[in-house]
XYZ file of C-alpha atoms in Angstrom:
171
model
C 5.620 -12.029 17.940
C 5.182 -14.190 21.034
C 6.346 -11.325 23.271
C 3.567 -9.056 21.973
C 5.736 -6.809 19.811
C 4.837 -6.309 16.182
C 6.844 -7.632 13.286
C 8.284 -4.682 11.398
C 8.833 -6.399 8.054
C 6.776 -8.774 5.956
C 7.706 -10.199 2.582
C 5.148 -11.907 0.354
C 6.239 -13.575 -2.884
C 3.599 -14.943 -5.265
C 3.271 -15.461 -9.016
C 1.398 -12.964 -11.216
C -2.400 -12.956 -11.018
C -2.607 -14.662 -7.624
C -4.349 -11.852 -5.720
C -1.419 -9.903 -4.276
C -2.820 -6.429 -4.948
C -6.372 -7.436 -4.010
C -5.106 -8.788 -0.701
C -3.095 -5.614 -0.028
C -6.117 -3.436 -0.856
C -8.269 -5.334 1.629
C -5.463 -5.284 4.200
C -5.089 -1.493 3.902
C -8.827 -0.966 4.445
C -8.796 -3.393 7.398
C -5.817 -1.634 9.013
C -7.527 1.751 8.713
C -10.616 0.262 10.335
C -8.621 -1.250 13.198
C -6.465 1.853 13.723
C -7.489 5.033 11.869
C -4.300 6.738 13.094
C -2.154 4.705 10.711
C -0.814 6.412 7.604
C -0.339 3.991 4.737
C 2.112 4.611 1.930
C 1.396 2.438 -1.091
C 3.904 2.130 -3.929
C 4.064 0.054 -7.093
C 5.897 0.199 -10.408
C 3.257 2.214 -12.299
C 1.328 5.327 -11.325
C -1.927 4.110 -12.907
C -1.875 0.886 -10.870
C -1.147 2.790 -7.658
C -4.062 5.146 -8.370
C -6.370 2.226 -9.166
C -5.537 0.602 -5.822
C -6.150 3.871 -3.986
C -9.550 4.184 -5.665
C -10.373 0.609 -4.707
C -9.497 1.137 -1.027
C -11.579 4.337 -0.927
C -14.506 2.589 -2.634
C -14.356 -0.280 -0.154
C -14.460 2.111 2.810
C -17.247 4.306 1.402
C -19.442 1.567 -0.116
C -23.154 1.850 0.581
C -25.476 -1.097 0.919
C -27.135 -2.187 -2.322
C -29.357 -4.890 -0.743
C -30.434 -5.932 2.726
C -28.249 -9.048 2.902
C -25.029 -7.385 1.781
C -22.326 -6.876 4.398
C -20.345 -3.696 3.825
C -17.279 -2.103 5.407
C -19.404 0.197 7.599
C -21.006 -2.868 9.224
C -17.589 -3.929 10.508
C -16.004 -0.494 11.023
C -18.909 1.940 11.511
C -16.690 4.771 12.785
C -14.249 4.717 9.864
C -15.352 7.209 7.223
C -13.632 9.183 4.491
C -12.942 12.818 5.274
C -14.902 15.236 3.124
C -12.896 17.773 1.167
C -9.651 15.811 1.290
C -10.478 13.418 -1.436
C -7.805 13.237 -4.129
C -7.066 9.836 -5.570
C -3.347 9.963 -4.724
C -3.740 11.228 -1.171
C -6.723 11.051 1.119
C -7.721 10.959 4.759
C -10.272 9.525 7.128
C -12.483 11.785 9.248
C -10.456 13.448 11.984
C -7.116 12.786 10.277
C -4.833 14.901 8.096
C -3.599 11.966 5.998
C -4.463 8.259 5.900
C -3.384 6.926 2.496
C -0.720 8.153 0.082
C 0.030 6.423 -3.187
C 3.130 6.694 -5.335
C 5.086 4.818 -7.954
C 8.717 4.046 -8.678
C 10.658 7.246 -9.457
C 7.781 9.470 -8.283
C 8.170 11.903 -5.424
C 6.610 11.333 -2.037
C 8.086 14.371 -0.287
C 6.391 15.872 2.734
C 4.741 12.605 3.644
C 5.514 10.461 6.649
C 3.904 7.041 6.832
C 3.554 4.385 9.508
C 3.024 1.462 7.109
C 4.905 1.212 3.818
C 3.438 -1.175 1.280
C 5.564 -1.990 -1.760
C 3.510 -3.887 -4.340
C 5.312 -5.268 -7.397
C 8.025 -2.635 -7.720
C 9.391 -4.511 -10.746
C 6.925 -4.665 -13.628
C 7.957 -7.988 -15.127
C 10.717 -10.293 -16.250
C 12.240 -7.824 -18.763
C 12.878 -5.262 -16.043
C 14.028 -8.018 -13.693
C 16.702 -9.009 -16.214
C 17.737 -5.397 -16.844
C 20.384 -4.227 -14.350
C 19.654 -0.551 -15.040
C 15.922 -1.014 -14.405
C 16.611 -2.862 -11.139
C 19.057 -0.141 -10.061
C 16.425 2.539 -10.690
C 13.949 0.665 -8.477
C 16.527 0.014 -5.750
C 17.809 3.605 -5.737
C 14.280 5.005 -5.537
C 13.210 2.546 -2.829
C 16.287 3.015 -0.623
C 16.822 6.721 -1.331
C 13.286 8.075 -1.429
C 10.559 5.718 -0.309
C 11.999 4.158 2.840
C 13.031 7.597 4.130
C 9.362 8.564 4.589
C 8.825 7.676 8.207
C 5.790 8.909 10.102
C 7.030 7.474 13.395
C 10.103 5.832 14.867
C 8.771 2.403 13.878
C 7.455 1.756 10.415
C 5.995 -1.524 9.249
C 7.339 -2.526 5.822
C 5.387 -4.887 3.599
C 7.081 -5.995 0.383
C 4.854 -7.994 -1.932
C 6.005 -9.012 -5.371
C 6.510 -11.665 -7.952
C 10.100 -12.872 -7.675
C 11.550 -12.345 -11.125
C 15.225 -12.270 -10.119
C 17.348 -13.237 -7.130
C 18.597 -9.649 -6.740
C 15.225 -7.859 -6.835
C 14.181 -5.610 -3.905
C 12.857 -8.574 -1.876
């Protein structure tokens, strides 16, 4: 904001296949490079997609140079490295940290985890779920009852990124 305070909420709405998840993956890696003390919670509608994104963020951070002209993450953030020994795909940390990235999916548990940035990426899987009141209620109940309660500090930045399938979706 103009007064120097951070925005606490960001909503991004884009059609399918327009780079939402790729952008969020790059954003998460950038944030951890800028401030390794952040703890990112990443949620989407399916566990396999959440795990894939986690793998992609880890791969971006740990990439080694394959040729002399290639610019890699370590060129920009040389002090940001993955912690050895704490290397599961659903939960991992940077060196010197207990936790840096935690992934989950709708209806999954995220207990014991406090985050400073909550990223919600396509919590509704498509138009069929968007037209199904029960499916939307499951997402809303999980998001409001479980996911947003995981605060790692008094201020949490919320990023909601999804395709708008219905006017009463979580956005």
